[in-house]
Amino acid sequence: MRRTVTLSALAALLAATAAGSALAAGSAAPAAADRPHPRGTPLDKVPERGVLRVCTTGDYRPFTHRDPKTGEYSGIDIKMAADLAKSLDATPRYIATTWADLVGDLAAGRCDVGMGGVSVTLARARTVSFSEPYLTDGKTPIVRCPDERKYTTLEEIDRPGVRVVVNPGGTNEQFARAHVKKATLTVHPDNTTIFDEIIEGRADVMMTDASETRYQSKVHPELCAVHPDKPFSFSEKAYALPRGDAQFKEYVDQWVHLATHDGTYRKYEDEVMK
């Protein structure tokens, strides 16, 4: 009888201990993914301040262009920035940057998002996050139209006597330095006038994103995009975001997904490219 009572008491003690443990676990702090997001990140700050701070270079048509006379910005991604800001009950404020400084400016908190034809790279992804891509792209040549058949391969471009021009600080320069060993490579500091170097005969080739070659060949009839449908490389364009802010990235991802499927992006693209 005494053994039976002792075992029953032990069972009751174990049951009580298990119940207490379950209660304690239930009252413990929620997992990180379930915790409320602290106020103070762009998803909260942008609506509160009524301003979306957009870092952009202003020198990469058709995505971003800053008029040197008026200071006004235009381009596909400028229109997209206004759309993103509106969705957050805000207006866009454009912050001038360069290709060499864009990632650092975003990481330092100077802006909430980087926009303007930004290519996704692993080097950039070590410092910032990227939204869902909105465009597939790649490097391809742009030349004077009489030379369209002359520079169709990297081997034809990378020859002694060929003059390759590139803008500094971004993926164009990285690509050119990786593939141009025999040709003459010149870094032109102003991406808004770089195509004049080819038109005026001071350079023969520039290798840039196919989207840019299509646009520049449209506004400069003297220039031809060389096989833009079959570029030398693969890349994607997306919007650069603060690293570690999962909630803001999720919001921008959803916005990009909707904009690229409901006709918003295509509408802005058609308005700029017409």
C-alpha positions as a printed NumPy array, in Angstrom:
array([[  0.   ,   0.   ,   0.   ],
       [  2.785,   2.365,   0.95 ],
       [  4.565,   1.646,  -2.384],
       [  1.381,   2.422,  -4.286],
       [  0.96 ,   5.75 ,  -2.506],
       [  4.595,   6.653,  -3.105],
       [  4.335,   5.947,  -6.838],
       [  1.128,   7.944,  -7.077],
       [  2.768,  10.906,  -5.358],
       [  5.733,  10.685,  -7.72 ],
       [  3.455,  10.625, -10.745],
       [  1.601,  13.679,  -9.479],
       [  4.877,  15.515,  -8.93 ],
       [  6.067,  14.742, -12.487],
       [  2.752,  15.872, -13.934],
       [  2.899,  19.128, -12.008],
       [  6.493,  19.709, -13.146],
       [  5.551,  19.093, -16.788],
       [  2.609,  21.471, -16.539],
       [  4.804,  24.137, -14.995],
       [  7.374,  23.754, -17.763],
       [  4.694,  24.069, -20.437],
       [  3.336,  27.191, -18.764],
       [  6.792,  28.714, -18.59 ],
       [  7.427,  27.92 , -22.242],
       [  4.116,  29.489, -23.176],
       [  4.995,  32.694, -21.364],
       [  8.51 ,  32.899, -22.798],
       [  9.444,  35.633, -25.279],
       [  8.212,  34.858, -28.825],
       [ 10.632,  33.789, -31.529],
       [ 12.439,  36.605, -33.338],
       [ 10.301,  36.147, -36.453],
       [  7.12 ,  36.623, -34.359],
       [  8.199,  39.679, -32.423],
       [  6.644,  43.033, -33.382],
       [  8.964,  44.97 , -35.65 ],
       [ 10.489,  47.91 , -33.77 ],
       [  9.442,  51.308, -35.003],
       [ 12.309,  53.273, -36.502],
       [ 12.899,  51.476, -39.799],
       [ 11.779,  52.715, -43.26 ],
       [  8.461,  50.854, -43.162],
       [  7.459,  53.021, -40.183],
       [  9.633,  56.1  , -40.62 ],
       [  8.701,  56.859, -44.229],
       [  4.95 ,  57.268, -43.565],
       [  5.703,  59.179, -40.353],
       [  8.041,  61.699, -41.991],
       [  6.065,  61.72 , -45.265],
       [  9.268,  61.419, -47.304],
       [ 10.941,  58.487, -49.058],
       [ 14.668,  59.215, -49.418],
       [ 15.913,  57.794, -52.721],
       [ 19.62 ,  57.557, -53.542],
       [ 20.112,  57.722, -57.31 ],
       [ 22.992,  58.578, -59.647],
       [ 20.932,  60.583, -62.15 ],
       [ 23.214,  59.524, -65.024],
       [ 21.77 ,  56.246, -66.289],
       [ 19.023,  56.542, -68.854],
       [ 16.391,  55.207, -69.252],
       [ 16.267,  54.556, -65.488],
       [ 17.447,  57.804, -63.921],
       [ 18.469,  61.19 , -65.315],
       [ 19.117,  64.502, -63.585],
       [ 18.745,  67.583, -65.774],
       [ 21.931,  69.608, -65.291],
       [ 20.054,  72.887, -65.743],
       [ 16.941,  72.371, -63.653],
       [ 18.086,  69.616, -61.312],
       [ 14.875,  67.705, -62.061],
       [ 14.978,  63.911, -62.149],
       [ 13.314,  61.701, -64.746],
       [ 13.375,  58.079, -65.869],
       [ 11.636,  54.753, -65.344],
       [ 12.939,  54.275, -61.815],
       [ 12.162,  57.866, -60.905],
       [  8.548,  57.166, -61.807],
       [  8.746,  53.919, -59.86 ],
       [ 10.179,  55.78 , -56.862],
       [  7.207,  58.147, -56.894],
       [  4.886,  55.141, -57.052],
       [  6.621,  53.441, -54.105],
       [  6.517,  56.649, -52.087],
       [  2.798,  57.098, -52.803],
       [  2.123,  53.562, -51.583],
       [  3.74 ,  54.591, -48.276],
       [  1.773,  57.866, -48.014],
       [  4.921,  59.834, -48.785],
       [  6.645,  61.828, -51.503],
       [ 10.099,  61.025, -52.931],
       [ 13.199,  63.043, -52.13 ],
       [ 16.093,  62.291, -54.482],
       [ 19.583,  62.21 , -53.018],
       [ 22.451,  62.494, -55.497],
       [ 25.08 ,  59.771, -55.339],
       [ 27.593,  58.033, -57.617],
       [ 28.023,  54.425, -58.637],
       [ 31.069,  54.175, -56.396],
       [ 29.176,  55.607, -53.389],
       [ 25.616,  54.332, -53.781],
       [ 25.974,  51.219, -51.618],
       [ 27.897,  53.077, -48.923],
       [ 25.351,  55.9  , -48.831],
       [ 22.522,  53.415, -48.33 ],
       [ 24.415,  51.47 , -45.664],
       [ 25.198,  54.724, -43.833],
       [ 21.498,  55.603, -43.651],
       [ 21.55 ,  58.567, -46.036],
       [ 18.597,  57.096, -47.897],
       [ 15.845,  54.494, -47.574],
       [ 16.308,  52.887, -50.988],
       [ 18.749,  52.961, -53.909],
       [ 17.118,  53.18 , -57.346],
       [ 18.137,  53.855, -60.926],
       [ 19.131,  50.739, -62.845],
       [ 21.101,  49.125, -60.023],
       [ 22.509,  45.717, -61.006],
       [ 22.477,  42.931, -58.438],
       [ 26.008,  41.773, -57.594],
       [ 27.399,  39.586, -54.827],
       [ 29.819,  42.345, -53.853],
       [ 26.936,  44.775, -53.305],
       [ 24.879,  42.091, -51.561],
       [ 27.528,  41.889, -48.838],
       [ 26.551,  45.401, -47.76 ],
       [ 22.915,  45.905, -48.794],
       [ 19.858,  43.81 , -49.569],
       [ 18.077,  43.7  , -52.903],
       [ 14.407,  43.636, -53.747],
       [ 12.815,  41.129, -56.057],
       [ 14.375,  41.812, -59.512],
       [ 12.294,  43.782, -61.978],
       [ 14.437,  43.355, -65.11 ],
       [ 16.859,  40.855, -66.66 ],
       [ 19.837,  42.461, -68.376],
       [ 23.464,  41.974, -69.428],
       [ 26.49 ,  43.702, -70.935],
       [ 26.575,  44.248, -74.691],
       [ 28.355,  46.681, -77.044],
       [ 27.137,  49.96 , -78.458],
       [ 29.054,  51.358, -81.458],
       [ 28.754,  53.703, -84.444],
       [ 26.294,  52.065, -86.813],
       [ 28.828,  51.502, -89.652],
       [ 30.827,  49.383, -87.153],
       [ 27.892,  47.249, -86.04 ],
       [ 29.288,  44.066, -87.628],
       [ 32.847,  44.861, -86.608],
       [ 32.504,  44.428, -82.837],
       [ 30.18 ,  41.499, -82.204],
       [ 32.407,  39.391, -79.931],
       [ 34.719,  40.069, -77.015],
       [ 37.617,  38.87 , -79.159],
       [ 36.802,  41.425, -81.856],
       [ 36.593,  44.163, -79.238],
       [ 39.712,  43.255, -77.278],
       [ 42.277,  43.895, -80.004],
       [ 45.138,  46.382, -80.267],
       [ 43.926,  49.629, -81.796],
       [ 40.343,  49.329, -80.558],
       [ 39.352,  52.144, -78.192],
       [ 36.949,  51.088, -75.445],
       [ 35.347,  53.721, -73.231],
       [ 33.681,  53.095, -69.858],
       [ 32.116,  55.052, -67.011],
       [ 33.691,  54.689, -63.555],
       [ 32.709,  52.934, -60.365],
       [ 30.056,  50.428, -61.411],
       [ 29.545,  47.096, -63.094],
       [ 30.43 ,  48.518, -66.528],
       [ 33.964,  49.28 , -65.384],
       [ 34.248,  45.927, -63.62 ],
       [ 33.184,  44.091, -66.78 ],
       [ 35.486,  46.106, -69.027],
       [ 38.543,  45.613, -66.806],
       [ 37.868,  41.898, -66.631],
       [ 37.712,  41.487, -70.429],
       [ 39.758,  44.258, -72.003],
       [ 43.465,  43.376, -71.993],
       [ 44.735,  44.309, -75.464],
       [ 42.449,  47.165, -76.515],
       [ 42.864,  50.676, -75.115],
       [ 40.53 ,  51.278, -72.178],
       [ 39.607,  54.847, -71.243],
       [ 37.51 ,  55.81 , -68.209],
       [ 35.213,  58.731, -69.021],
       [ 34.031,  60.486, -65.849],
       [ 30.591,  61.606, -67.042],
       [ 28.098,  58.933, -67.987],
       [ 25.715,  61.538, -69.419],
       [ 28.22 ,  62.526, -72.151],
       [ 30.065,  59.251, -72.623],
       [ 28.161,  58.317, -75.774],
       [ 29.355,  61.505, -77.442],
       [ 32.85 ,  60.008, -77.254],
       [ 31.752,  57.284, -79.663],
       [ 29.677,  59.589, -81.88 ],
       [ 32.581,  62.031, -82.248],
       [ 35.04 ,  59.25 , -83.059],
       [ 37.142,  59.525, -79.89 ],
       [ 36.163,  55.969, -78.876],
       [ 34.932,  52.914, -80.765],
       [ 32.997,  50.8  , -78.288],
       [ 31.24 ,  50.968, -74.963],
       [ 29.975,  47.843, -73.223],
       [ 27.005,  48.523, -70.984],
       [ 23.639,  47.016, -70.107],
       [ 21.482,  46.05 , -73.058],
       [ 18.654,  48.22 , -71.698],
       [ 20.897,  51.284, -71.905],
       [ 22.158,  50.44 , -75.405],
       [ 18.561,  50.169, -76.64 ],
       [ 17.698,  53.549, -75.195],
       [ 20.844,  55.335, -76.385],
       [ 20.534,  53.931, -79.908],
       [ 16.985,  55.289, -79.952],
       [ 17.968,  58.833, -78.945],
       [ 21.216,  58.785, -80.947],
       [ 20.522,  57.409, -84.46 ],
       [ 24.286,  57.387, -85.117],
       [ 24.694,  54.578, -82.578],
       [ 23.635,  50.945, -82.819],
       [ 23.13 ,  48.407, -80.025],
       [ 24.953,  45.185, -80.902],
       [ 22.867,  42.016, -80.268],
       [ 21.091,  43.419, -77.152],
       [ 18.911,  40.29 , -77.081],
       [ 22.038,  38.144, -76.638],
       [ 24.305,  40.028, -74.22 ],
       [ 27.731,  38.816, -73.136],
       [ 26.635,  38.405, -69.52 ],
       [ 23.61 ,  37.876, -67.31 ],
       [ 22.458,  40.315, -64.671],
       [ 19.298,  41.484, -62.96 ],
       [ 18.186,  44.92 , -61.886],
       [ 16.58 ,  45.474, -58.507],
       [ 16.247,  48.104, -55.798],
       [ 18.91 ,  48.324, -53.105],
       [ 17.589,  48.256, -49.538],
       [ 18.952,  48.517, -45.994],
       [ 20.452,  45.235, -44.912],
       [ 18.716,  43.381, -42.078],
       [ 15.291,  45.028, -42.403],
       [ 13.236,  42.006, -43.396],
       [  9.858,  43.71 , -43.036],
       [ 10.754,  46.617, -45.339],
       [ 12.253,  44.222, -47.892],
       [  9.096,  42.094, -47.816],
       [  7.003,  45.203, -48.465],
       [  9.167,  46.381, -51.374],
       [  9.259,  42.843, -52.798],
       [  5.471,  42.722, -52.811],
       [  5.281,  46.183, -54.386],
       [  7.759,  45.192, -57.142],
       [  5.874,  41.962, -57.79 ],
       [  2.591,  43.801, -58.224],
       [  4.119,  46.6  , -60.328],
       [  5.729,  44.147, -62.744],
       [  2.552,  42.11 , -63.13 ],
       [ -0.242,  44.697, -63.127],
       [  1.205,  46.848, -65.94 ],
       [  2.629,  49.643, -63.758],
       [  6.275,  49.105, -64.689],
       [  5.46 ,  48.56 , -68.363],
       [  3.45 ,  51.793, -68.435],
       [  6.377,  53.808, -67.051],
       [  8.796,  52.055, -69.399],
       [  6.628,  52.876, -72.409],
       [  6.349,  56.524, -71.32 ],
       [ 10.129,  56.911, -71.092],
       [ 11.062,  54.871, -74.164],
       [  8.539,  56.402, -76.57 ]])
